[in-house]
Coordinates of C-alpha atoms in Angstrom, one line a residue:
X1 CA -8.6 21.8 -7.4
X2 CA -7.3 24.5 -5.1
X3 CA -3.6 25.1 -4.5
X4 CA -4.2 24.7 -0.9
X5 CA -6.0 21.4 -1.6
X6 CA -4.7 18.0 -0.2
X7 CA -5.2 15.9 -3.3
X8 CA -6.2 12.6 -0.5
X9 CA -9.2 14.8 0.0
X10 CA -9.8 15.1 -3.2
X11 CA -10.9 11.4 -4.9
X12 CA -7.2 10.2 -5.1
X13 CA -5.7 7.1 -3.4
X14 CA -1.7 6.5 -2.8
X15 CA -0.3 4.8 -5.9
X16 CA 0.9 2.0 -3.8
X17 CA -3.5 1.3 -3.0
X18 CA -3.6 2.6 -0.2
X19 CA -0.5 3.4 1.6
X20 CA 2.7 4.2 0.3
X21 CA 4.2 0.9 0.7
X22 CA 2.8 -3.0 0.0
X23 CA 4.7 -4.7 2.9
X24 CA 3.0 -3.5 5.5
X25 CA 0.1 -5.6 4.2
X26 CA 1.7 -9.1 4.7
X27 CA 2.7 -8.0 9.0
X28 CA 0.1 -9.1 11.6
X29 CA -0.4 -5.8 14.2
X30 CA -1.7 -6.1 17.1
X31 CA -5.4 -5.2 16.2
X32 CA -5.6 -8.7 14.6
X33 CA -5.0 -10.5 18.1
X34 CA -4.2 -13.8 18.6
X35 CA -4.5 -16.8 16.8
X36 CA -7.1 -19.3 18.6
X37 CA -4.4 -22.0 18.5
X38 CA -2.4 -19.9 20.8
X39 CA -5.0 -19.0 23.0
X40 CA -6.2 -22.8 23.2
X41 CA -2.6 -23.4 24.6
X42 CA -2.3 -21.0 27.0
X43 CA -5.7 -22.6 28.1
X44 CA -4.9 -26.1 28.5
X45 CA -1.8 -24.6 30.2
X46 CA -3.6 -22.6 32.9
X47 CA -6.0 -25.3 33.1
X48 CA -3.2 -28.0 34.3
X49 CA -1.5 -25.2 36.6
X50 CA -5.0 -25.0 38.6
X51 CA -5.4 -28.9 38.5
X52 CA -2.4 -28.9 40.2
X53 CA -2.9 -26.6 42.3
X54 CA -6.0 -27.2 44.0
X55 CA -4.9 -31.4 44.2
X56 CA -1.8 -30.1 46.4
X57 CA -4.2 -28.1 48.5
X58 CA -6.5 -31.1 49.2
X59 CA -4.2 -33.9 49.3
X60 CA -1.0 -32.5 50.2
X61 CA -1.9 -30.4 52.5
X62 CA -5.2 -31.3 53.6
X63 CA -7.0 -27.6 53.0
X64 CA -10.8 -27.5 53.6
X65 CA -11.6 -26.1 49.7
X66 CA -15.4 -25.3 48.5
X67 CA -13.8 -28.6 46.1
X68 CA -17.2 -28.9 43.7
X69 CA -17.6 -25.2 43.0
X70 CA -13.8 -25.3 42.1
X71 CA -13.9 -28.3 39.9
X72 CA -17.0 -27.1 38.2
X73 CA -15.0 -23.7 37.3
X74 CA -12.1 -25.9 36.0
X75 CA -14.9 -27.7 34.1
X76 CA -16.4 -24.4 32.5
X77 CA -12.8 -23.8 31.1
X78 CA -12.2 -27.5 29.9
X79 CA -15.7 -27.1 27.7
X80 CA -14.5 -23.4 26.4
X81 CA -11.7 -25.1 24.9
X82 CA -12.8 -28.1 23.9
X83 CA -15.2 -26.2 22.2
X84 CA -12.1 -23.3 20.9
X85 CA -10.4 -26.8 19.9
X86 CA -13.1 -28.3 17.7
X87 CA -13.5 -24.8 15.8
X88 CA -10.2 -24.8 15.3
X89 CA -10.3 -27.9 13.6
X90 CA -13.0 -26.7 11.4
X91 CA -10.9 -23.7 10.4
X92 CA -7.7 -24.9 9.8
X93 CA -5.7 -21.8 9.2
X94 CA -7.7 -19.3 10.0
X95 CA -6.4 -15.3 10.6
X96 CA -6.1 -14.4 14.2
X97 CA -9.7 -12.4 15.2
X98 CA -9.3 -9.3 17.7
X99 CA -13.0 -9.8 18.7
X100 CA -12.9 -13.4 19.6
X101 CA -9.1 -12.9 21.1
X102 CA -10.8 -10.4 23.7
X103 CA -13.9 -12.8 24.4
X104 CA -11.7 -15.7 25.4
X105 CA -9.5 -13.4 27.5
X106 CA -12.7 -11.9 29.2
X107 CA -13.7 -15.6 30.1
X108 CA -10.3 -16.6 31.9
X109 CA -11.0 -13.2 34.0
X110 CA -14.3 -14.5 34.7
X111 CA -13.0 -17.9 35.2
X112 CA -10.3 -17.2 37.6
X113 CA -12.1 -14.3 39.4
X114 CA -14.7 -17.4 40.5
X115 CA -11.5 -19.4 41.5
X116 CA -10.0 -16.6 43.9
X117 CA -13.6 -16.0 44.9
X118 CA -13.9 -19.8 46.1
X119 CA -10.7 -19.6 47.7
X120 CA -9.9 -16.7 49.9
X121 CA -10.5 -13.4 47.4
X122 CA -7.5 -10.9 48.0
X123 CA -6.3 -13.4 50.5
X124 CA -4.9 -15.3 48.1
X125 CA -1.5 -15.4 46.8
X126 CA -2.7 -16.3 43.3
X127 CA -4.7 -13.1 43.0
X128 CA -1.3 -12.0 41.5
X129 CA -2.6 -14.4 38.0
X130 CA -4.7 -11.6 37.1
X131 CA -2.0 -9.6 35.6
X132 CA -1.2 -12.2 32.6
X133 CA -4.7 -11.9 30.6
X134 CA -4.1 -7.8 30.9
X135 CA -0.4 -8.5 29.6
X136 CA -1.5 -10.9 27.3
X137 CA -4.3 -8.1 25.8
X138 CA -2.4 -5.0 25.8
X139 CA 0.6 -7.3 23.4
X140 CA -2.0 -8.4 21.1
X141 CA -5.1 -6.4 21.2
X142 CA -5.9 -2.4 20.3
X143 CA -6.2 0.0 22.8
X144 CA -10.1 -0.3 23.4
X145 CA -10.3 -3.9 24.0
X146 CA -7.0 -4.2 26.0
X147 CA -8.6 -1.1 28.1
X148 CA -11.9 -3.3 28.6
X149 CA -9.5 -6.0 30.0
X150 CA -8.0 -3.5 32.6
X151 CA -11.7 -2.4 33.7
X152 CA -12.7 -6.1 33.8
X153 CA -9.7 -6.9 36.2
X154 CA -10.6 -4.0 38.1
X155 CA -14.6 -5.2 38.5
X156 CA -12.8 -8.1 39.9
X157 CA -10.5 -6.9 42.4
X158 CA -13.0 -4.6 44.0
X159 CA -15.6 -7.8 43.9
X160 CA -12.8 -10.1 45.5
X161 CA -12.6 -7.0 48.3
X162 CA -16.1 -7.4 49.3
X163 CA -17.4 -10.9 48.2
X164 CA -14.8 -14.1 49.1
X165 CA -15.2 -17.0 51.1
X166 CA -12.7 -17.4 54.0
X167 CA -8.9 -18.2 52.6
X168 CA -8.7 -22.1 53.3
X169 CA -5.8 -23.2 55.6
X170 CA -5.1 -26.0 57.8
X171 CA -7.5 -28.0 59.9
X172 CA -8.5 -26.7 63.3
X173 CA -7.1 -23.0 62.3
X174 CA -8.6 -19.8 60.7
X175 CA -6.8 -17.3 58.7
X176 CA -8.1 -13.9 58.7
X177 CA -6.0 -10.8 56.9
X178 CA -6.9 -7.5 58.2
X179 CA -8.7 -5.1 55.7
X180 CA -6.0 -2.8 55.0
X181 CA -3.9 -5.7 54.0
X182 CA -6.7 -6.7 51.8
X183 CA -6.7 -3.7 50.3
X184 CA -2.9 -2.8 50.3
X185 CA -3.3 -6.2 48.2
X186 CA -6.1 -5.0 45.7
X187 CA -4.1 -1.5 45.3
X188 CA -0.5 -3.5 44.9
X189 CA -2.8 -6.0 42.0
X190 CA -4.2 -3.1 40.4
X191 CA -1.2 -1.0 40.0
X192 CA 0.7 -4.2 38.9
X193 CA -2.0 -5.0 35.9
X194 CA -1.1 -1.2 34.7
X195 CA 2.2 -1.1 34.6
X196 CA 2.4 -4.1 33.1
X197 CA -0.2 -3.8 31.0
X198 CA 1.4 -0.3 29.5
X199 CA 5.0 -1.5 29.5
X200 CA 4.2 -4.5 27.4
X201 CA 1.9 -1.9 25.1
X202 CA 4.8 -0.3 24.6
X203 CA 6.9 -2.8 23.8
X204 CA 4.6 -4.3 21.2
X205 CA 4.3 -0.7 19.4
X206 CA 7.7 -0.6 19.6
X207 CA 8.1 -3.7 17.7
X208 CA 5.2 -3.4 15.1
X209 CA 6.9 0.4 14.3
X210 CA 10.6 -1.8 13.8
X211 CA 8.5 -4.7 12.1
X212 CA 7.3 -2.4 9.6
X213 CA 10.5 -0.6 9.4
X214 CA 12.2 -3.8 8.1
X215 CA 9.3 -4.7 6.0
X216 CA 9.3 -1.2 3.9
X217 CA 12.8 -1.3 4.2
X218 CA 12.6 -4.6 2.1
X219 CA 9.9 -3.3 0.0
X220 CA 12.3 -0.3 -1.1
X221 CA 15.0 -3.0 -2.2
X222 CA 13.0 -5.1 -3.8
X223 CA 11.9 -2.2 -6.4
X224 CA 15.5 -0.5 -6.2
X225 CA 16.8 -4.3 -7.1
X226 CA 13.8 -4.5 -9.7
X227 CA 14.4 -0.9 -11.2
X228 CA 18.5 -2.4 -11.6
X229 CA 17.7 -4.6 -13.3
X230 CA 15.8 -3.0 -15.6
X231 CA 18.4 -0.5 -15.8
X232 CA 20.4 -3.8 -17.3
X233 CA 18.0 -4.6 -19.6
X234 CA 17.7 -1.2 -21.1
X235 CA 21.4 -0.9 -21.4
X236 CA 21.4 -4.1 -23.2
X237 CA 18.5 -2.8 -25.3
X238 CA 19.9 -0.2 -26.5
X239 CA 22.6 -1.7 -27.7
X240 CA 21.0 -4.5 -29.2
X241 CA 18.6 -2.1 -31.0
X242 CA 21.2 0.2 -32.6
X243 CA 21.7 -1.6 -36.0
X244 CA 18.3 -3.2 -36.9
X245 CA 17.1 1.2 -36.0
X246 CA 20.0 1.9 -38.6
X247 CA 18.6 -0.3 -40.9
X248 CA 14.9 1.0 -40.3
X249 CA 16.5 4.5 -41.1
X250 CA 18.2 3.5 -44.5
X251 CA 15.1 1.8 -45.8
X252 CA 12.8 5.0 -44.4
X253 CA 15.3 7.3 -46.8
X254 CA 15.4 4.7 -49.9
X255 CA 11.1 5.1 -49.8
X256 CA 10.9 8.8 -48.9
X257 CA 13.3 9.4 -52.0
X258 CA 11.2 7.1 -54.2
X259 CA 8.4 8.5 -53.2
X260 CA 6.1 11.3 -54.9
X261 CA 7.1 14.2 -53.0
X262 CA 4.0 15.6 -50.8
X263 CA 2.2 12.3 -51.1
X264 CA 1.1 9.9 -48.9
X265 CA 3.2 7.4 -49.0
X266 CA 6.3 10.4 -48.3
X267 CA 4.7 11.3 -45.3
X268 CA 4.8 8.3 -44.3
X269 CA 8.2 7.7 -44.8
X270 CA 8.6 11.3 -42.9
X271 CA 7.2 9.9 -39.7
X272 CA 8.9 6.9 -39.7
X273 CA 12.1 8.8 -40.0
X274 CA 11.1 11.5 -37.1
X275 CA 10.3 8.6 -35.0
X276 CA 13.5 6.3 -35.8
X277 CA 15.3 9.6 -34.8
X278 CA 13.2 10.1 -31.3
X279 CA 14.4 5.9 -30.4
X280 CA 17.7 7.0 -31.3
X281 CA 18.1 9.7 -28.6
X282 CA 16.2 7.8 -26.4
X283 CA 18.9 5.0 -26.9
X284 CA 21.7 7.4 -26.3
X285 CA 20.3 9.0 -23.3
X286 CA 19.7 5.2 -21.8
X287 CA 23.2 4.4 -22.9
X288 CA 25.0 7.7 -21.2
X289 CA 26.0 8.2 -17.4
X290 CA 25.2 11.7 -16.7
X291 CA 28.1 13.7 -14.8
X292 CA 27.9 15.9 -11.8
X293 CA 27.1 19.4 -13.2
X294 CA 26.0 18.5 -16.5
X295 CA 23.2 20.3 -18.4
X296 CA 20.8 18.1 -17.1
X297 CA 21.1 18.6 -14.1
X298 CA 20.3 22.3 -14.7
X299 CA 17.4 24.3 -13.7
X300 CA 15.0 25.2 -15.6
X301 CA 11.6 27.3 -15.3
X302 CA 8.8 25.4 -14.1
X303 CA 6.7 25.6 -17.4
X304 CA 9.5 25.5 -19.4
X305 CA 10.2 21.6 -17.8
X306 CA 5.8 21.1 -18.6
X307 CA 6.6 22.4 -22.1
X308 CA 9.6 20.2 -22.2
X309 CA 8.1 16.8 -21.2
X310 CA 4.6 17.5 -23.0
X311 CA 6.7 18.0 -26.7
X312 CA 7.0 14.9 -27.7
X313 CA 3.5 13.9 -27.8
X314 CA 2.1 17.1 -29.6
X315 CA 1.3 16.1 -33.0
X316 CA -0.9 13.0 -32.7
X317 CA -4.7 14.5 -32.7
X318 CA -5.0 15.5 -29.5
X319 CA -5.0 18.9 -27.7
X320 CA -2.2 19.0 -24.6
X321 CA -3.1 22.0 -22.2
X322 CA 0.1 23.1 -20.0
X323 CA -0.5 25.6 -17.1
X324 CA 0.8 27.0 -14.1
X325 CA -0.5 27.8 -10.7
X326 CA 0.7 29.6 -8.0
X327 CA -0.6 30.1 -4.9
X328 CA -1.3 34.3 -4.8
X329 CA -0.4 35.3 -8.4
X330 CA 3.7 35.1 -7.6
X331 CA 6.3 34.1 -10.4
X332 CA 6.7 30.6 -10.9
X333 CA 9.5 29.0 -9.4
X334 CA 12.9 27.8 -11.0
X335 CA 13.4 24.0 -10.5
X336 CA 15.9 21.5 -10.6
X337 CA 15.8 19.7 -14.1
X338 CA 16.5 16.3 -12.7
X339 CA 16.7 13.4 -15.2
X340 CA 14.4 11.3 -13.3
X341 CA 11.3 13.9 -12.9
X342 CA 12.0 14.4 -16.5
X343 CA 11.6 11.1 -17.6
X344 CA 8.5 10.0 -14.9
X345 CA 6.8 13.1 -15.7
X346 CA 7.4 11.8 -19.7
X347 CA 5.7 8.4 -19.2
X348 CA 2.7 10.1 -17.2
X349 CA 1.8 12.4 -20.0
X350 CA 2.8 9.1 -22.0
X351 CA 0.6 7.7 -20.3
X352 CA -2.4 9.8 -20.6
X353 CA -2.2 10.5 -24.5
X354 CA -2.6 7.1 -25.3
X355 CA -6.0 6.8 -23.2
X356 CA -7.0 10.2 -24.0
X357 CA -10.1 10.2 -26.3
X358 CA -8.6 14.3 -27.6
X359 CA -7.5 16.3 -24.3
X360 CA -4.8 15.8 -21.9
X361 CA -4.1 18.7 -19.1
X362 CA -0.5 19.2 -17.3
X363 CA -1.1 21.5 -15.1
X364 CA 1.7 22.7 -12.5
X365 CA -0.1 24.2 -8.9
X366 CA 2.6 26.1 -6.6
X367 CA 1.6 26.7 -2.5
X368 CA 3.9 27.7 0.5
X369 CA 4.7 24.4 1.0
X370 CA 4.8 21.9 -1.9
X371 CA 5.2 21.8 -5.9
X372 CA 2.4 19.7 -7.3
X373 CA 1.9 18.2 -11.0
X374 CA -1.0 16.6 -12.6
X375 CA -1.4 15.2 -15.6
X376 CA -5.3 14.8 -16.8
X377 CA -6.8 13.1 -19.5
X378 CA -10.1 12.7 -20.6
X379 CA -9.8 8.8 -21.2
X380 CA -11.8 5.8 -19.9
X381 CA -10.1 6.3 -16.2
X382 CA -8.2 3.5 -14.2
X383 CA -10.2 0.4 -14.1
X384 CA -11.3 -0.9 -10.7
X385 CA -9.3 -3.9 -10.6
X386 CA -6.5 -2.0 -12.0
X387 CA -6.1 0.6 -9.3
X388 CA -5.2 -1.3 -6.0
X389 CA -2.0 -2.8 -7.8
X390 CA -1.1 -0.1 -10.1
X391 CA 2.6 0.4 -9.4
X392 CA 3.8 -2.8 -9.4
X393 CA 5.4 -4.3 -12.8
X394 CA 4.2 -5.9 -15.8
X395 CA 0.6 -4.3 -14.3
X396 CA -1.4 -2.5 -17.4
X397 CA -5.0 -2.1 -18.6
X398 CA -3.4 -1.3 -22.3
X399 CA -4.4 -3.5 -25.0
X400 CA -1.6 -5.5 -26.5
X401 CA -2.5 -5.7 -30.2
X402 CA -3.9 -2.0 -30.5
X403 CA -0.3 -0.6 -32.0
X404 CA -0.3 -3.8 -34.5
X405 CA -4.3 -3.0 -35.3
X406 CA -3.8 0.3 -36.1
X407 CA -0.3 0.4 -38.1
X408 CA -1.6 -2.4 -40.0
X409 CA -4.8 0.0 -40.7
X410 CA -2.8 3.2 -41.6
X411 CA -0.6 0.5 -43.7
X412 CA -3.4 -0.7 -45.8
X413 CA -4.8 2.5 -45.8
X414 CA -1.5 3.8 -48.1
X415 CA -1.8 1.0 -50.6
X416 CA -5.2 1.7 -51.0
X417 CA -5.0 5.3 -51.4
X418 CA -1.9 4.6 -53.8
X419 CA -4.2 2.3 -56.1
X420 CA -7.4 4.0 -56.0
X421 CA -8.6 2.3 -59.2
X422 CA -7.5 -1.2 -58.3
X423 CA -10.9 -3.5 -59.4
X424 CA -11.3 -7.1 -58.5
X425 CA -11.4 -10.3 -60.5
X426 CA -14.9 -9.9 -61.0
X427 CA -14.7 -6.2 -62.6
X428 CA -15.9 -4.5 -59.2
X429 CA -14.0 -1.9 -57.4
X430 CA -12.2 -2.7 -54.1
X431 CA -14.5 -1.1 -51.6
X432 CA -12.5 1.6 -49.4
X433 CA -10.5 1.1 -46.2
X434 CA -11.9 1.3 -43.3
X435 CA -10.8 5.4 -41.6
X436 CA -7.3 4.3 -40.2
X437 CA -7.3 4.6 -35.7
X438 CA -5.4 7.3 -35.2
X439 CA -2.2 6.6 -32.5
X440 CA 0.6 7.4 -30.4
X441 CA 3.3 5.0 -31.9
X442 CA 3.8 4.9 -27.8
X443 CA 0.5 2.3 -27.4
X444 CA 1.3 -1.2 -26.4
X445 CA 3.0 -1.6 -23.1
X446 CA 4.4 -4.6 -20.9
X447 CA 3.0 -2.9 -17.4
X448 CA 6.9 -1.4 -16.5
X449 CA 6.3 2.6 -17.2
X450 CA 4.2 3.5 -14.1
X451 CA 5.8 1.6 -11.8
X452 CA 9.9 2.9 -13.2
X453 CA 8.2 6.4 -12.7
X454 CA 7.1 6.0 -9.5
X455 CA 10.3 4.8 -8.4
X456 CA 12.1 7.5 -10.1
X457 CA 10.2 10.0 -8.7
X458 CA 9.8 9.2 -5.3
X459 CA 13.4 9.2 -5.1
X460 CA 13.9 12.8 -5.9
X461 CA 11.1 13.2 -3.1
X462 CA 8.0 13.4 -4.3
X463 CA 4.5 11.5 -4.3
X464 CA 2.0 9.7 -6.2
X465 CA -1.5 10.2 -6.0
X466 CA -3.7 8.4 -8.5
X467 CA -7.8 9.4 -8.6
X468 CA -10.4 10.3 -11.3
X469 CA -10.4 13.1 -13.8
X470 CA -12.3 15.7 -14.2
X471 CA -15.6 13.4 -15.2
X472 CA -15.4 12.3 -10.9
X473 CA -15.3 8.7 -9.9
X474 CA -19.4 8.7 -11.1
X475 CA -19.5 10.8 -14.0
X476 CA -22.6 11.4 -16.2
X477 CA -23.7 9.3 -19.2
X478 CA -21.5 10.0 -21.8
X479 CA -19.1 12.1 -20.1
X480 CA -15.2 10.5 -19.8
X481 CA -14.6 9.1 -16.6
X482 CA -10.9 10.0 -17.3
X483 CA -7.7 9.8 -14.7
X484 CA -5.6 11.8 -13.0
X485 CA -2.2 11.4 -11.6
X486 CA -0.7 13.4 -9.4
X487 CA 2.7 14.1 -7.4
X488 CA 3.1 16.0 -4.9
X489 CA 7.0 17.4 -3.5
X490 CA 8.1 19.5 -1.1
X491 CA 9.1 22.9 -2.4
X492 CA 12.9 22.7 -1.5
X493 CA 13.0 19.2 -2.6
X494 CA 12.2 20.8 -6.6
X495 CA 12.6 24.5 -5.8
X496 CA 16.2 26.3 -6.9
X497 CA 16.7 28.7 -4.0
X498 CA 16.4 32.4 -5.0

């Protein structure tokens, strides 16, 4: 990959799958319409108000209405929703559906352009009812179908211009608008439906962008709440495993000194020690609070922090490649040794070299704008059903018993190699042990290491991007899959200035 290269354009998704937050997920915007309960409401509510409206007319005041063709309109509308109503019933809780949203809106136009038609066009007052399916569409639908709308109410003024029965009035009189009223009418109906129509657009946007505002906003303290208390829970931890590691450490000494020096079983005993050690630190550093201006918050060259957080994994069969690119061949930059890229950038390469079948890459690439590192293994790769929630806790694809598997291996593996003439009851030699898996004493997770280093990195600014290795998302038979795991920061979020 390129220094210049986006890494979305390159086979990676947002470690969140798919954006950079999870809330956003659970809102309802505005593409999704409206639910067909509410829109069978609305229509038994416009349904009554023309009911009414049209038995005033006749009985009230005694208008001489085309009264069939308006009924059988009114009708049309009663079997739309009886027929809304009965699949409603048959899908009990169903999501709202832009597509059918814009259909039944289209058919009130219809619907109510027929009405105005029967009774007087432009003429009458009512044309003004026009405006709500418009309002109603550009609150709840996208922009194309809410535009559709618009055209549709259009379509009709101009119709109800040209083609409208006379407006109906009392008996024995005859009332007849002049055409420029008309049409002052049609202009005053059409700018009404936009301006409407783009103020409550507006409005709507301006609450999905504060809806999802609140619902990242809660998404942030959710994992900032989470990430406390695991902070707890380490703290406790590590004070909690302080004497049974003592313990380990005293009984790692007692068999190293009675062991044969440069045998197996010593070497053993070595590793357990080194290891003991690395939890001890590990325990100290979870234990300590940092200070302002402490050394590690110092910078640091930007290899020098690769070198730093690929260390502790050297040593366990498999080859860690650590390199640096920059953008036209310049120096690499000096960056801020912050604890938490150190330690997120520790469980990534963690990460890889216990799925890496021998090869893990940490590669640093420097442009103009950002500081991005990757970290590249040649493993199996993320599983599918892995991917979309990878970032959340207790989420793994690591196998539980593999530690237990192997230790127990590399244990029986020593006794055998200490008794390599041990026979059986039946005077036949013990058959050998089975070549020991080699491991990472790292293997074995609960799911929490991705999704702390996430957190911990995005806070110091920076970006997760999760994809394939270098095998691609279909890579040839026998070739690795492998992953790859990238973030991305802005150059004066990392960058010491010169």
């Amino acid at each position: 990959m390129s220094p210049t290269q986006d890494p979305l354009s390159s086979q990676f998704v947002d470690a969140d799958g798919g954006g950079r937050f999870s809330g956003w997920r659970n809102l309802s915007p505005r593409s999704r319409g409206l639910s067909l309960r509410t829109l069978v409401i609305l229509r038994w509510l416009a349904i009554a108000g023309q009911s009414a409206t049209i038995f005033v007319a006749v009985a009230w005041f005694h208008f001489d209405l085309p009264l069939w063709g308006c009924l059988a309109a009114i009708a049309a509308s009663v079997a739309m929703n009886l027929n809304a109503t009965a699949r409603l019933r048959r899908n009990e809780g169903s999501t709202p559906d832009g597509t059918l949203t814009a259909a039944h809106l289209g058919f009130d136009i219809l619907q109510l352009s027929i009405l105005l038609a029967l009774t007087g066009g432009l003429q009458n007052p009512f044309c003004l009812l026009l405006v709500a399916p418009v309002t109603v569409a550009a609150a709840s639908l996208p922009a194309r179908q809410a535009v559709l709308m618009g055209l549709m109410v259009l379509a009709a003024a101009v119709g109800l211009f040209f083609f409208a029965m006379p407006l109906p009035w009392q008996a024995g009189t005859e009332l007849e608008l002049p055409p420029l009223y008309r049409f002052g009418t049609g202009l005053a109906l059409i700018t009404g439906v936009v301006f409407t129509a783009a103020y409550a657009w507006r409005v709507a946007a301006d609450a999905e962008k504060l809806e999802l505002a609140l619902a990242t906003t809660q998404d942030v303290l959710q994992r900032e709440q989470r990430l406390a208390a695991l902070g707890g829970l380490a703290a406790a931890a590590a004070h909690e495993l302080g004497t049974p590691l003592a313990t380990i450490q005293v009984v790692a000494r007692e068999l190293l000194r009675a062991s044969v020096k440069d045998g197996p079983a010593a070497e053993d005993a070595a590793l357990i020690l080194q290891q003991a050690e690395r939890c001890r630190d590990i325990l100290k550093q979870l234990s300590q609070q940092p200070e302002e201006g402490d050394s590690a918050f110092a910078e640091v060259g930007l290899k020098a922090l690769l070198e730093e957080v690929v260390e502790p994994h050297r040593g366990f069969d498999l080859a860690f490649e650590v390199k640096v690119r920059t953008a036209s061949g310049e120096a690499a930059p000096r960056v801020r040794r912050l604890p938490e890229v150190v330690h997120g950038l520790s469980t990534l390469v963690e990460n890889a070299a216990d799925f890496a079948n021998s090869r893990v890459r940490v590669q640093a690439i420097v442009d103009a704008g950002f500081i991005e590192i990757e970290v590249v293994d040649d493993g199996p790769g993320i599983p599918p059903d892995i991917l979309p929630r990878l970032g959340e806790p207790y989420v793994t694809s690591r196998p539980q018993g593999k530690a237990r598997r192997a230790l127990a291996a590399q244990i029986a593996a020593s006794v055998a190699a200490a008794a390599p003439g041990r026979k059986g009851r039946k005077g036949k030699k013990t058959p050998p042990a089975p070549e020991p898996e080699t491991i990472a004493p790292s293997q074995g997770g609960m799911g929490l290491g991705f999704f702390i280093a996430r957190t911990l990195l995005e806070r110091t600014g920076g970006r997760v991007y999760v994809g394939a290795g270098d095998g691609g998302p279909t890579p040839a038979r026998g070739q690795p899959k492998g992953a790859r795991v990238a973030v991305r920061w802005p150059r004066p979020a990392l960058e010491v200035p010169s």
